[in-house]
Structures are given as C-alpha cells and as structure tokens.
mmCIF file of C-alpha atoms in Angstrom:
data_model
loop_
_atom_site.group_PDB
_atom_site.id
_atom_site.type_symbol
_atom_site.label_atom_id
_atom_site.label_comp_id
_atom_site.label_asym_id
_atom_site.label_seq_id
_atom_site.Cartn_x
_atom_site.Cartn_y
_atom_site.Cartn_z
ATOM 1 C CA MET C 1 -25.861 -27.968 7.118
ATOM 2 C CA LEU C 2 -24.531 -25.591 4.424
ATOM 3 C CA ARG C 3 -27.500 -23.945 2.765
ATOM 4 C CA ASN C 4 -26.293 -23.229 -0.793
ATOM 5 C CA TRP C 5 -23.480 -23.517 -3.323
ATOM 6 C CA ARG C 6 -22.225 -20.059 -2.463
ATOM 7 C CA GLN C 7 -21.557 -21.141 1.117
ATOM 8 C CA LEU C 8 -19.992 -24.369 -0.096
ATOM 9 C CA THR C 9 -17.651 -22.471 -2.451
ATOM 10 C CA ARG C 10 -16.674 -19.997 0.248
ATOM 11 C CA LEU C 11 -16.013 -22.802 2.754
ATOM 12 C CA TRP C 12 -13.827 -24.478 0.153
ATOM 13 C CA ARG C 13 -11.719 -21.327 -0.174
ATOM 14 C CA VAL C 14 -11.448 -20.899 3.596
ATOM 15 C CA LEU C 15 -10.368 -24.493 4.237
ATOM 16 C CA ARG C 16 -7.982 -24.470 1.265
ATOM 17 C CA THR C 17 -6.302 -21.347 2.702
ATOM 18 C CA PHE C 18 -5.887 -23.022 6.093
ATOM 19 C CA SER C 19 -4.468 -26.103 4.362
ATOM 20 C CA ARG C 20 -1.940 -24.014 2.419
ATOM 21 C CA TYR C 21 -0.661 -22.639 5.723
ATOM 22 C CA GLY C 22 -0.330 -26.136 7.133
ATOM 23 C CA LEU C 23 -3.265 -25.767 9.538
ATOM 24 C CA ASP C 24 -4.792 -29.193 8.934
ATOM 25 C CA GLU C 25 -6.120 -29.296 12.468
ATOM 26 C CA VAL C 26 -8.654 -26.588 11.500
ATOM 27 C CA ILE C 27 -9.937 -28.831 8.691
ATOM 28 C CA GLU C 28 -10.164 -31.748 11.098
ATOM 29 C CA PHE C 29 -12.154 -29.545 13.479
ATOM 30 C CA VAL C 30 -14.724 -28.717 10.732
ATOM 31 C CA HIS C 31 -15.001 -32.289 9.497
ATOM 32 C CA PRO C 32 -12.483 -34.773 10.895
ATOM 33 C CA THR C 33 -13.327 -37.699 8.595
ATOM 34 C CA GLY C 34 -15.143 -36.077 5.676
ATOM 35 C CA PRO C 35 -14.155 -35.124 2.119
ATOM 36 C CA TRP C 36 -12.438 -31.916 3.238
ATOM 37 C CA ARG C 37 -9.484 -33.988 4.454
ATOM 38 C CA PHE C 38 -8.142 -34.393 0.928
ATOM 39 C CA LEU C 39 -7.415 -30.656 0.847
ATOM 40 C CA ALA C 40 -4.328 -31.354 2.913
ATOM 41 C CA ARG C 41 -3.069 -33.594 0.119
ATOM 42 C CA VAL C 42 -3.875 -31.359 -2.880
ATOM 43 C CA SER C 43 -2.881 -27.997 -1.343
ATOM 44 C CA ARG C 44 0.811 -27.233 -0.992
ATOM 45 C CA ALA C 45 1.523 -26.101 2.555
ATOM 46 C CA GLU C 46 3.417 -22.804 2.817
ATOM 47 C CA ARG C 47 5.447 -21.036 5.503
ATOM 48 C CA LEU C 48 5.904 -24.179 7.570
ATOM 49 C CA ASP C 49 9.072 -22.602 8.928
ATOM 50 C CA GLN C 50 6.868 -20.253 10.951
ATOM 51 C CA SER C 51 5.049 -21.090 14.209
ATOM 52 C CA ARG C 52 1.494 -22.370 14.069
ATOM 53 C CA GLY C 53 0.277 -19.103 15.627
ATOM 54 C CA ALA C 54 1.980 -17.014 12.930
ATOM 55 C CA ARG C 55 0.515 -19.266 10.232
ATOM 56 C CA MET C 56 -2.925 -18.911 11.760
ATOM 57 C CA ARG C 57 -2.572 -15.110 11.804
ATOM 58 C CA LEU C 58 -1.391 -14.956 8.181
ATOM 59 C CA ALA C 59 -4.248 -17.238 6.995
ATOM 60 C CA LEU C 60 -6.864 -15.075 8.706
ATOM 61 C CA GLN C 61 -5.376 -11.891 7.243
ATOM 62 C CA GLU C 62 -5.497 -13.415 3.764
ATOM 63 C CA LEU C 63 -9.149 -14.394 4.188
ATOM 64 C CA GLY C 64 -10.315 -10.847 4.900
ATOM 65 C CA PRO C 65 -12.042 -8.573 7.423
ATOM 66 C CA ILE C 66 -14.463 -11.052 8.930
ATOM 67 C CA TYR C 67 -11.710 -13.521 9.758
ATOM 68 C CA VAL C 68 -9.401 -10.815 11.037
ATOM 69 C CA LYS C 69 -12.110 -9.691 13.449
ATOM 70 C CA PHE C 70 -12.795 -13.346 14.371
ATOM 71 C CA GLY C 71 -9.135 -13.804 15.240
ATOM 72 C CA GLN C 72 -9.034 -10.543 17.218
ATOM 73 C CA VAL C 73 -12.010 -11.660 19.323
ATOM 74 C CA LEU C 74 -10.525 -15.165 19.813
ATOM 75 C CA SER C 75 -7.240 -13.611 20.965
ATOM 76 C CA THR C 76 -9.064 -12.401 24.091
ATOM 77 C CA ARG C 77 -10.391 -15.905 24.853
ATOM 78 C CA ARG C 78 -7.308 -17.475 26.394
ATOM 79 C CA ASP C 79 -9.568 -20.013 28.028
ATOM 80 C CA LEU C 80 -10.156 -21.471 24.519
ATOM 81 C CA LEU C 81 -6.784 -21.164 22.773
ATOM 82 C CA PRO C 82 -3.234 -22.287 23.427
ATOM 83 C CA ILE C 83 -1.161 -19.362 24.695
ATOM 84 C CA ASP C 84 1.135 -19.278 21.651
ATOM 85 C CA ILE C 85 -1.769 -18.922 19.235
ATOM 86 C CA ALA C 86 -3.589 -16.345 21.409
ATOM 87 C CA ASP C 87 -0.417 -14.232 21.631
ATOM 88 C CA GLU C 88 0.047 -14.305 17.871
ATOM 89 C CA LEU C 89 -3.574 -13.390 17.132
ATOM 90 C CA THR C 90 -3.174 -10.200 19.228
ATOM 91 C CA LEU C 91 -0.850 -9.025 16.416
ATOM 92 C CA LEU C 92 -3.592 -9.207 13.766
ATOM 93 C CA GLN C 93 -3.799 -6.091 11.638
ATOM 94 C CA ASP C 94 -6.625 -5.368 9.235
ATOM 95 C CA ARG C 95 -4.520 -3.176 6.945
ATOM 96 C CA VAL C 96 -4.969 -4.060 3.252
ATOM 97 C CA ALA C 97 -4.106 -2.491 -0.075
ATOM 98 C CA PRO C 98 -6.123 0.618 -0.846
ATOM 99 C CA PHE C 99 -8.827 0.712 -3.462
ATOM 100 C CA PRO C 100 -8.430 3.312 -6.252
ATOM 101 C CA GLY C 101 -8.818 6.942 -5.270
ATOM 102 C CA GLU C 102 -11.111 7.456 -8.265
ATOM 103 C CA GLN C 103 -13.560 4.964 -6.713
ATOM 104 C CA ALA C 104 -13.389 6.811 -3.381
ATOM 105 C CA ARG C 105 -14.158 10.080 -5.136
ATOM 106 C CA ALA C 106 -17.126 8.517 -6.920
ATOM 107 C CA ILE C 107 -18.503 7.124 -3.630
ATOM 108 C CA ILE C 108 -18.174 10.516 -1.949
ATOM 109 C CA GLU C 109 -19.872 12.335 -4.835
ATOM 110 C CA ALA C 110 -22.739 9.810 -4.899
ATOM 111 C CA ALA C 111 -23.227 10.122 -1.120
ATOM 112 C CA LEU C 112 -23.093 13.936 -1.084
ATOM 113 C CA GLY C 113 -24.994 14.473 -4.303
ATOM 114 C CA GLY C 114 -22.463 16.564 -6.198
ATOM 115 C CA PRO C 115 -18.854 16.824 -7.329
ATOM 116 C CA VAL C 116 -16.107 16.790 -4.692
ATOM 117 C CA GLU C 117 -15.161 20.362 -5.706
ATOM 118 C CA GLN C 118 -18.598 21.553 -4.589
ATOM 119 C CA PHE C 119 -17.891 20.611 -0.953
ATOM 120 C CA PHE C 120 -14.093 20.658 -0.622
ATOM 121 C CA GLU C 121 -11.408 23.120 -1.572
ATOM 122 C CA HIS C 122 -8.973 20.270 -1.911
ATOM 123 C CA PHE C 123 -9.281 16.488 -1.989
ATOM 124 C CA GLU C 124 -6.246 14.194 -1.800
ATOM 125 C CA GLN C 125 -6.958 11.246 -4.076
ATOM 126 C CA THR C 126 -4.122 9.098 -2.655
ATOM 127 C CA PRO C 127 -5.385 7.683 0.659
ATOM 128 C CA LEU C 128 -3.661 8.452 3.986
ATOM 129 C CA ALA C 129 -4.487 4.999 5.335
ATOM 130 C CA SER C 130 -6.360 1.889 4.274
ATOM 131 C CA ALA C 131 -7.965 -0.890 6.280
ATOM 132 C CA SER C 132 -10.225 -3.812 5.521
ATOM 133 C CA ILE C 133 -13.526 -1.953 5.841
ATOM 134 C CA ALA C 134 -12.685 1.616 4.911
ATOM 135 C CA GLN C 135 -9.937 3.984 3.862
ATOM 136 C CA VAL C 136 -9.131 7.593 4.738
ATOM 137 C CA HIS C 137 -8.392 10.572 2.460
ATOM 138 C CA ALA C 138 -7.109 14.021 3.439
ATOM 139 C CA ALA C 139 -9.136 17.000 2.335
ATOM 140 C CA GLU C 140 -9.706 20.707 2.997
ATOM 141 C CA LEU C 141 -13.088 22.413 3.407
ATOM 142 C CA LYS C 142 -14.065 25.608 1.589
ATOM 143 C CA SER C 143 -13.431 27.364 4.917
ATOM 144 C CA GLY C 144 -9.813 26.193 4.874
ATOM 145 C CA GLU C 145 -10.233 23.694 7.701
ATOM 146 C CA ARG C 146 -8.240 20.500 7.326
ATOM 147 C CA VAL C 147 -10.358 17.341 7.514
ATOM 148 C CA VAL C 148 -10.177 13.619 6.802
ATOM 149 C CA ILE C 149 -12.775 11.635 4.865
ATOM 150 C CA LYS C 150 -13.408 8.036 5.773
ATOM 151 C CA VAL C 151 -14.976 6.024 2.927
ATOM 152 C CA LEU C 152 -16.370 2.491 3.129
ATOM 153 C CA ARG C 153 -14.915 0.053 0.641
ATOM 154 C CA PRO C 154 -17.151 -0.639 -2.394
ATOM 155 C CA GLY C 155 -19.050 -3.906 -1.984
ATOM 156 C CA ILE C 156 -17.832 -4.435 1.578
ATOM 157 C CA ASP C 157 -21.379 -4.744 2.927
ATOM 158 C CA ARG C 158 -22.161 -7.653 0.581
ATOM 159 C CA GLN C 159 -18.834 -9.387 1.324
ATOM 160 C CA ILE C 160 -19.194 -9.107 5.084
ATOM 161 C CA ARG C 161 -22.798 -10.311 5.122
ATOM 162 C CA SER C 162 -21.866 -13.277 2.958
ATOM 163 C CA ASP C 163 -18.990 -14.292 5.246
ATOM 164 C CA LEU C 164 -21.118 -13.780 8.327
ATOM 165 C CA ASP C 165 -23.803 -16.020 6.861
ATOM 166 C CA LEU C 166 -21.217 -18.811 6.448
ATOM 167 C CA LEU C 167 -19.763 -18.325 9.946
ATOM 168 C CA ILE C 168 -23.205 -18.387 11.567
ATOM 169 C CA THR C 169 -23.999 -21.649 9.759
ATOM 170 C CA LEU C 170 -20.701 -23.217 10.869
ATOM 171 C CA ALA C 171 -21.131 -21.973 14.447
ATOM 172 C CA THR C 172 -24.649 -23.393 14.566
ATOM 173 C CA MET C 173 -23.298 -26.753 13.429
ATOM 174 C CA ALA C 174 -20.503 -26.577 16.046
ATOM 175 C CA ASP C 175 -23.065 -25.750 18.743
ATOM 176 C CA ARG C 176 -24.708 -29.087 18.055
ATOM 177 C CA VAL C 177 -21.659 -31.349 17.986
ATOM 178 C CA LEU C 178 -18.950 -29.847 20.253
ATOM 179 C CA ARG C 179 -18.686 -31.549 23.629
ATOM 180 C CA ASP C 180 -17.478 -28.317 25.205
ATOM 181 C CA ARG C 181 -20.006 -26.115 23.443
ATOM 182 C CA LYS C 182 -21.451 -24.649 26.679
ATOM 183 C CA ARG C 183 -18.032 -23.241 27.593
ATOM 184 C CA ILE C 184 -16.902 -22.260 24.099
ATOM 185 C CA ARG C 185 -20.273 -20.987 22.828
ATOM 186 C CA PRO C 186 -19.245 -20.656 19.153
ATOM 187 C CA LEU C 187 -22.502 -19.111 18.015
ATOM 188 C CA ASP C 188 -22.320 -16.398 20.677
ATOM 189 C CA ILE C 189 -18.781 -15.523 19.535
ATOM 190 C CA VAL C 190 -19.884 -15.193 15.892
ATOM 191 C CA LEU C 191 -22.976 -13.149 16.858
ATOM 192 C CA GLU C 192 -20.712 -10.769 18.825
ATOM 193 C CA ILE C 193 -18.537 -10.321 15.723
ATOM 194 C CA GLU C 194 -21.692 -9.745 13.637
ATOM 195 C CA ARG C 195 -22.856 -6.950 15.942
ATOM 196 C CA THR C 196 -19.449 -5.263 15.855
ATOM 197 C CA LEU C 197 -19.007 -5.464 12.107
ATOM 198 C CA LEU C 198 -22.513 -4.345 11.186
ATOM 199 C CA ASP C 199 -22.005 -1.314 13.427
ATOM 200 C CA GLU C 200 -18.781 -0.530 11.567
ATOM 201 C CA LEU C 201 -20.698 -0.487 8.257
ATOM 202 C CA ASP C 202 -22.667 2.596 9.451
ATOM 203 C CA LEU C 203 -20.285 5.578 9.606
ATOM 204 C CA GLN C 204 -23.083 7.806 10.936
ATOM 205 C CA ARG C 205 -23.120 5.576 14.012
ATOM 206 C CA GLU C 206 -19.351 5.946 14.316
ATOM 207 C CA GLY C 207 -19.726 9.721 14.014
ATOM 208 C CA GLY C 208 -22.364 9.687 16.707
ATOM 209 C CA ASN C 209 -20.095 7.751 19.053
ATOM 210 C CA CYS C 210 -17.302 10.244 18.429
ATOM 211 C CA ALA C 211 -19.636 13.183 19.079
ATOM 212 C CA GLN C 212 -20.833 11.563 22.321
ATOM 213 C CA ILE C 213 -17.267 11.187 23.606
ATOM 214 C CA ARG C 214 -16.561 14.801 22.628
ATOM 215 C CA ARG C 215 -19.558 15.943 24.652
ATOM 216 C CA ASN C 216 -18.620 13.758 27.612
ATOM 217 C CA MET C 217 -15.026 14.937 27.770
ATOM 218 C CA GLY C 218 -16.029 18.618 27.483
ATOM 219 C CA ALA C 219 -13.168 21.057 27.871
ATOM 220 C CA ASP C 220 -10.639 18.556 29.226
ATOM 221 C CA ASP C 221 -7.334 20.005 28.015
ATOM 222 C CA GLY C 222 -5.704 16.555 27.977
ATOM 223 C CA VAL C 223 -8.033 15.169 25.305
ATOM 224 C CA LYS C 224 -8.541 16.028 21.656
ATOM 225 C CA VAL C 225 -11.715 14.599 20.147
ATOM 226 C CA PRO C 226 -12.197 15.492 16.450
ATOM 227 C CA LEU C 227 -15.306 17.481 15.432
ATOM 228 C CA ILE C 228 -17.698 15.617 13.097
ATOM 229 C CA HIS C 229 -18.953 17.589 10.107
ATOM 230 C CA TRP C 230 -22.518 16.250 10.050
ATOM 231 C CA PRO C 231 -23.791 17.903 6.791
ATOM 232 C CA LEU C 232 -21.056 15.969 4.946
ATOM 233 C CA THR C 233 -21.429 12.668 6.817
ATOM 234 C CA LYS C 234 -23.483 9.795 5.455
ATOM 235 C CA GLU C 235 -23.792 6.080 6.117
ATOM 236 C CA ASN C 236 -20.773 5.300 3.936
ATOM 237 C CA VAL C 237 -18.844 8.614 4.221
ATOM 238 C CA LEU C 238 -17.554 10.258 7.402
ATOM 239 C CA VAL C 239 -15.943 13.726 7.441
ATOM 240 C CA MET C 240 -14.140 14.829 10.584
ATOM 241 C CA GLU C 241 -11.617 17.392 11.783
ATOM 242 C CA ARG C 242 -8.047 16.304 11.107
ATOM 243 C CA ALA C 243 -5.991 15.752 14.263
ATOM 244 C CA ASP C 244 -2.274 15.117 13.727
ATOM 245 C CA GLY C 245 -0.213 13.234 16.259
ATOM 246 C CA ILE C 246 2.241 10.433 16.994
ATOM 247 C CA SER C 247 1.081 6.895 17.664
ATOM 248 C CA VAL C 248 1.451 5.968 21.315
ATOM 249 C CA SER C 249 3.172 2.750 20.151
ATOM 250 C CA ASP C 250 5.948 4.690 18.445
ATOM 251 C CA ARG C 251 8.143 5.273 21.500
ATOM 252 C CA GLU C 252 11.193 6.425 19.503
ATOM 253 C CA ALA C 253 9.220 9.169 17.725
ATOM 254 C CA LEU C 254 7.644 10.287 21.015
ATOM 255 C CA GLU C 255 11.057 10.547 22.680
ATOM 256 C CA THR C 256 12.503 12.425 19.686
ATOM 257 C CA ALA C 257 9.615 14.920 19.979
ATOM 258 C CA GLY C 258 10.407 15.433 23.688
ATOM 259 C CA VAL C 259 7.113 13.953 24.896
ATOM 260 C CA ASN C 260 6.925 13.153 28.602
ATOM 261 C CA LEU C 261 6.052 9.455 28.428
ATOM 262 C CA ALA C 262 5.165 9.141 32.149
ATOM 263 C CA LYS C 263 2.696 12.014 31.814
ATOM 264 C CA ILE C 264 1.173 10.519 28.683
ATOM 265 C CA ALA C 265 0.726 7.165 30.456
ATOM 266 C CA GLU C 266 -0.855 8.835 33.463
ATOM 267 C CA ARG C 267 -3.175 10.910 31.293
ATOM 268 C CA GLY C 268 -4.161 7.849 29.234
ATOM 269 C CA VAL C 269 -5.118 5.891 32.343
ATOM 270 C CA LYS C 270 -7.109 8.869 33.697
ATOM 271 C CA VAL C 271 -8.981 9.358 30.430
ATOM 272 C CA PHE C 272 -9.854 5.662 30.139
ATOM 273 C CA TYR C 273 -11.134 5.349 33.721
ATOM 274 C CA THR C 274 -13.075 8.597 33.363
ATOM 275 C CA GLN C 275 -14.827 7.183 30.299
ATOM 276 C CA VAL C 276 -15.507 3.826 31.923
ATOM 277 C CA PHE C 277 -16.585 4.823 35.463
ATOM 278 C CA ARG C 278 -17.966 8.311 34.989
ATOM 279 C CA ASP C 279 -19.473 8.132 31.513
ATOM 280 C CA ASN C 280 -20.029 4.417 31.038
ATOM 281 C CA PHE C 281 -19.102 5.081 27.420
ATOM 282 C CA PHE C 282 -15.526 4.502 26.369
ATOM 283 C CA HIS C 283 -13.217 4.302 23.358
ATOM 284 C CA ALA C 284 -11.867 0.753 23.334
ATOM 285 C CA ASP C 285 -8.971 1.392 20.928
ATOM 286 C CA MET C 286 -7.267 4.575 22.090
ATOM 287 C CA HIS C 287 -4.000 4.999 20.132
#
C-alpha cells in the first residue's frame, strides 16, 4: 500500500499525466476498478493523433528523469512490451531545459570552497548542454587548458529518491498481484533503475569510471578519453578535459568533415570488444 500523502499526491500526478496522453490502460494496470479510473473522465486527453508508443514516450519525458530511465530500461525488455511501444521508448531523450547559470556557479563555488575566479580563468555561464540530472558548462583553467564542468541539478537527489520510493512501493504491490510476476519481475526492474540512478548522483564515481577506462585504453591512438581534474572534482561537480568532436549519429556532418565512416565503424567495434572481453569494463553509451 501507499505509505503517505506524498506518495499519494505523486501517484495522482503520474496517473493524471498518463490520462492526459490517452494512456488509460496504464491506469487500469495500476488499479483496474478503483477510484483512479475517474481520471480518464476528468483529464482531457491530448495528442491522440499520435501512436500509443509516442504518447507513452512523451508522458515519461514530462514526468522526469526517473520515468525516462524507466522507459529506457523497459525498451530493452521486448519480451514484456509490444514492439511498437518498445521501438518508441528507444527514442527517449533526457534533455530538459537548463537551470540558471547563476545557480550552477553557486553550486561550483560551494563545492570547491571559493569563487569560480579562484580556480578558473574563464567560466561560461550559459551551459553547453543540459540533461535531466546534470548540465555542462565550458571553462578554462588558470593554465589555459580548456575543460568542461558537469554540475548536478539542485535538489535532484531529493526528487529522484522521492520518485524511487513511489516506484518501489508500486513494484512491490505489482509483485504480489501480477500473474506473470515471475517473468516480468517489476521490483527487480525498479531496483536496477535505482542502482543506476544513485550511481549517477555521485560524479566522483563517474570520474573514477572515466579514469579507469583511460588507464585501460593506455596509448591507443584510436581512442580519446578525457583527463579528470581530481582536485576540482567533488560529488556534485566534475571537471574534465574538453574533447571536441562530431556525434557518430550525425552522418551528414561526418561526411562533410571527410571522415572515413567505414574506419570509424571498424574502430568503434574494436574499442567496444576490447573493453568487454579484455578489460571487462566498458562504456555502454559510446557516442
């Protein structure tokens, strides 16, 4: 059962969002005959001209980082989902609007124990990129080296733990009532998401993983692994060497730059298998 009013309020928001996107079957899954059913009548369904998979993706993106991750994990479980929904969930992006650069500066200064100017020659207050858990700012060290600073969103730890608490409660309930629970294992799925997200809340752990891959790859001239600046890296702030490049998904830009696509593909496969079979430690999102 739900343990407090906070969980009840959060569940209301989640189910209302699904109802607005015309996903009444999700409400029926949570409570097929209970009071939640009236949400379908009081919430105006939107985007019904889109497929159910697209509506599911949009609803999860609106709900935030926990639900985006949940959808990303589910997209790999094609034994549980219809193909059209699984395909759409693979498109989930956790890009969100940035938080103010002034807040990022304040977080960095609190973490490092001094003004930004004490540690950096230049700090770009407008972020380079923003995602659901953190955003990235360009900067330059006193030595002149170009770096990027990854900063956790303010309050993200509390938000994630609150959502995880609700998901664990719902998964525990599902584990008791689903006929197919031994195959679906809803609690195991949520606990996997919990482990992943809690790791992402510790940027020192992320820096350690990056440093480990850098050591493993050594002097391989086909791989560039950014250097972590450990004196400036804390649990909520990560400073690393800036590495410019073109996304492997941007084929047009790669061709314009004269990149040999066949060679890139061959090198990518080699790097991945080296990490998996030689090092038993691999980057799962090489891009």
